[in-house]
Amino acid sequence: QVHLVESGGGLVQTGGSLRLSCAASGGTLSTYGMGWFRQAPQKEREFVAVISWNGVKTYYSDSVKGRFIITTDNTKNTVYLQMNSLKPEDTAVYYCAAGVGVYYSKYERHFGSWGQGTQVTVSS
């Protein structure tokens, strides 16, 4: 399994931006579909975005579509989540996940490797 480490979380005001990074080791990202999920307090973890193993396809949850962008840099074995126009309801722990051959999935069961998470807090 690939090892994932997220970074880039923090405290930001409503309307601000953050970029999360997820560095992978022990595997090559070009063979993995990469996803971002988040979990707010007292809520279940939910899908945020996914990028296909070949970087061609992206898919977003309705709640972040048009505000968040997922990208990969295979030369750095890193996936990013650019988050713009942040809202208080975006406050959560954000996790990146990797799934072998994942192309277009929003389901946790398709992702076999997970990072430890990074906290994002959006103040109103």
Short mmCIF file of N, CA, C and O in Angstrom, two decimals, residues 32-81:
data_model
loop_
_atom_site.label_atom_id
_atom_site.label_comp_id
_atom_site.label_asym_id
_atom_site.label_seq_id
_atom_site.Cartn_x
_atom_site.Cartn_y
_atom_site.Cartn_z
N TYR A 32 -2.67 5.10 -9.38
CA TYR A 32 -3.71 5.22 -8.37
C TYR A 32 -4.70 6.33 -8.72
O TYR A 32 -4.29 7.42 -9.13
N GLY A 33 -5.97 6.07 -8.52
CA GLY A 33 -6.92 7.15 -8.45
C GLY A 33 -6.80 7.78 -7.08
O GLY A 33 -6.61 7.07 -6.08
N MET A 34 -6.87 9.09 -7.00
CA MET A 34 -6.68 9.79 -5.74
C MET A 34 -7.94 10.55 -5.37
O MET A 34 -8.54 11.24 -6.20
N GLY A 35 -8.31 10.43 -4.11
CA GLY A 35 -9.51 11.10 -3.64
C GLY A 35 -9.25 11.94 -2.41
O GLY A 35 -8.27 11.71 -1.68
N TRP A 36 -10.11 12.91 -2.21
CA TRP A 36 -10.15 13.67 -0.96
C TRP A 36 -11.52 13.46 -0.32
O TRP A 36 -12.55 13.53 -1.00
N PHE A 37 -11.49 13.21 0.97
CA PHE A 37 -12.70 13.07 1.76
C PHE A 37 -12.57 13.98 2.96
O PHE A 37 -11.48 14.46 3.28
N ARG A 38 -13.68 14.22 3.64
CA ARG A 38 -13.61 15.05 4.85
C ARG A 38 -14.60 14.57 5.88
O ARG A 38 -15.61 13.94 5.54
N GLN A 39 -14.29 14.88 7.13
CA GLN A 39 -15.18 14.50 8.22
C GLN A 39 -15.30 15.67 9.18
O GLN A 39 -14.30 16.08 9.80
N ALA A 40 -16.51 16.17 9.30
CA ALA A 40 -16.81 17.25 10.23
C ALA A 40 -17.19 16.64 11.58
O ALA A 40 -17.58 15.47 11.65
N PRO A 41 -17.11 17.42 12.66
CA PRO A 41 -17.48 16.91 13.98
C PRO A 41 -18.89 16.35 14.01
O PRO A 41 -19.82 16.96 13.46
N GLN A 42 -19.04 15.21 14.60
CA GLN A 42 -20.34 14.53 14.73
C GLN A 42 -20.99 14.18 13.39
O GLN A 42 -22.21 13.97 13.32
N LYS A 43 -20.19 14.09 12.36
CA LYS A 43 -20.73 13.71 11.05
C LYS A 43 -19.90 12.57 10.47
O LYS A 43 -18.74 12.36 10.85
N GLU A 44 -20.49 11.87 9.53
CA GLU A 44 -19.77 10.81 8.86
C GLU A 44 -18.81 11.40 7.83
O GLU A 44 -19.01 12.51 7.33
N ARG A 45 -17.79 10.63 7.53
CA ARG A 45 -16.85 11.08 6.50
C ARG A 45 -17.57 11.11 5.16
O ARG A 45 -18.37 10.21 4.85
N GLU A 46 -17.26 12.14 4.36
CA GLU A 46 -17.94 12.30 3.08
C GLU A 46 -16.95 12.56 1.96
O GLU A 46 -15.85 13.07 2.18
N PHE A 47 -17.36 12.22 0.78
CA PHE A 47 -16.56 12.41 -0.41
C PHE A 47 -16.46 13.89 -0.76
O PHE A 47 -17.44 14.64 -0.64
N VAL A 48 -15.28 14.30 -1.23
CA VAL A 48 -15.08 15.67 -1.67
C VAL A 48 -14.73 15.71 -3.17
O VAL A 48 -15.38 16.40 -3.95
N ALA A 49 -13.67 14.99 -3.55
CA ALA A 49 -13.21 15.05 -4.94
C ALA A 49 -12.38 13.82 -5.26
O ALA A 49 -11.81 13.20 -4.36
N VAL A 50 -12.31 13.50 -6.54
CA VAL A 50 -11.47 12.39 -6.99
C VAL A 50 -10.86 12.76 -8.34
O VAL A 50 -11.46 13.50 -9.12
N ILE A 51 -9.66 12.25 -8.57
CA ILE A 51 -9.01 12.38 -9.86
C ILE A 51 -8.60 10.99 -10.30
O ILE A 51 -8.06 10.21 -9.50
N SER A 52 -8.85 10.68 -11.56
CA SER A 52 -8.58 9.34 -12.05
C SER A 52 -7.10 9.03 -12.09
O SER A 52 -6.25 9.94 -12.06
N TRP A 53 -6.79 7.74 -12.19
CA TRP A 53 -5.39 7.31 -12.15
C TRP A 53 -4.57 7.92 -13.26
O TRP A 53 -3.37 8.11 -13.12
N ASN A 54 -5.20 8.24 -14.39
CA ASN A 54 -4.47 8.85 -15.49
C ASN A 54 -4.59 10.37 -15.52
O ASN A 54 -4.13 11.01 -16.47
N GLY A 55 -5.24 10.93 -14.50
CA GLY A 55 -5.35 12.38 -14.41
C GLY A 55 -6.33 13.01 -15.37
O GLY A 55 -6.43 14.23 -15.44
N VAL A 56 -7.05 12.19 -16.11
CA VAL A 56 -7.95 12.72 -17.14
C VAL A 56 -9.28 13.17 -16.56
O VAL A 56 -9.84 14.18 -16.99
N LYS A 57 -9.78 12.42 -15.62
CA LYS A 57 -11.13 12.66 -15.12
C LYS A 57 -11.11 13.16 -13.68
O LYS A 57 -10.37 12.65 -12.85
N THR A 58 -11.93 14.16 -13.43
CA THR A 58 -12.14 14.62 -12.06
C THR A 58 -13.63 14.65 -11.77
O THR A 58 -14.46 14.76 -12.68
N TYR A 59 -13.94 14.54 -10.50
CA TYR A 59 -15.34 14.52 -10.08
C TYR A 59 -15.41 15.13 -8.69
O TYR A 59 -14.55 14.88 -7.86
N TYR A 60 -16.44 15.97 -8.47
CA TYR A 60 -16.56 16.69 -7.22
C TYR A 60 -17.94 16.49 -6.61
O TYR A 60 -18.93 16.29 -7.32
N SER A 61 -17.98 16.61 -5.30
CA SER A 61 -19.29 16.62 -4.66
C SER A 61 -19.98 17.93 -5.01
O SER A 61 -19.33 18.94 -5.33
N ASP A 62 -21.27 17.93 -4.94
CA ASP A 62 -22.03 19.13 -5.28
C ASP A 62 -21.68 20.29 -4.35
O ASP A 62 -21.71 21.45 -4.76
N SER A 63 -21.33 19.96 -3.12
CA SER A 63 -21.08 21.02 -2.14
C SER A 63 -19.78 21.79 -2.40
O SER A 63 -19.62 22.90 -1.89
N VAL A 64 -18.87 21.22 -3.18
CA VAL A 64 -17.59 21.91 -3.44
C VAL A 64 -17.38 22.23 -4.91
O VAL A 64 -16.42 22.93 -5.26
N LYS A 65 -18.24 21.75 -5.76
CA LYS A 65 -18.09 21.95 -7.20
C LYS A 65 -18.03 23.44 -7.51
O LYS A 65 -18.85 24.22 -7.03
N GLY A 66 -17.05 23.82 -8.33
CA GLY A 66 -16.88 25.21 -8.69
C GLY A 66 -16.01 26.00 -7.72
O GLY A 66 -15.62 27.13 -8.02
N ARG A 67 -15.70 25.40 -6.57
CA ARG A 67 -14.85 26.09 -5.58
C ARG A 67 -13.53 25.35 -5.35
O ARG A 67 -12.51 25.97 -5.06
N PHE A 68 -13.56 24.03 -5.42
CA PHE A 68 -12.37 23.21 -5.15
C PHE A 68 -11.85 22.63 -6.46
O PHE A 68 -12.62 22.34 -7.38
N ILE A 69 -10.53 22.45 -6.50
CA ILE A 69 -9.90 21.85 -7.68
C ILE A 69 -8.89 20.80 -7.22
O ILE A 69 -8.01 21.10 -6.40
N ILE A 70 -9.00 19.60 -7.77
CA ILE A 70 -8.06 18.52 -7.45
C ILE A 70 -7.11 18.34 -8.62
O ILE A 70 -7.52 18.33 -9.79
N THR A 71 -5.82 18.27 -8.30
CA THR A 71 -4.80 18.07 -9.32
C THR A 71 -3.73 17.11 -8.80
O THR A 71 -3.65 16.88 -7.60
N THR A 72 -2.95 16.60 -9.71
CA THR A 72 -1.82 15.75 -9.31
C THR A 72 -0.55 16.22 -10.01
O THR A 72 -0.60 16.80 -11.10
N ASP A 73 0.56 15.99 -9.36
CA ASP A 73 1.87 16.22 -9.95
C ASP A 73 2.64 14.92 -9.79
O ASP A 73 3.19 14.64 -8.72
N ASN A 74 2.63 14.12 -10.83
CA ASN A 74 3.25 12.81 -10.73
C ASN A 74 4.76 12.89 -10.60
O ASN A 74 5.39 11.94 -10.11
N THR A 75 5.36 13.99 -11.01
CA THR A 75 6.81 14.14 -10.84
C THR A 75 7.17 14.29 -9.36
O THR A 75 8.28 13.97 -8.95
N LYS A 76 6.20 14.78 -8.59
CA LYS A 76 6.42 14.95 -7.15
C LYS A 76 5.65 13.92 -6.33
O LYS A 76 5.69 13.94 -5.10
N ASN A 77 4.93 13.05 -7.02
CA ASN A 77 4.10 12.04 -6.35
C ASN A 77 3.19 12.69 -5.32
O ASN A 77 3.05 12.22 -4.17
N THR A 78 2.55 13.78 -5.72
CA THR A 78 1.73 14.57 -4.81
C THR A 78 0.40 14.92 -5.46
O THR A 78 0.35 15.22 -6.66
N VAL A 79 -0.65 14.88 -4.68
CA VAL A 79 -1.96 15.33 -5.13
C VAL A 79 -2.35 16.55 -4.30
O VAL A 79 -1.99 16.65 -3.12
N TYR A 80 -3.04 17.47 -4.93
CA TYR A 80 -3.39 18.74 -4.29
C TYR A 80 -4.91 18.92 -4.29
O TYR A 80 -5.61 18.42 -5.17
N LEU A 81 -5.36 19.69 -3.33
CA LEU A 81 -6.75 20.14 -3.32
C LEU A 81 -6.73 21.65 -3.08
O LEU A 81 -6.44 22.10 -1.96
#
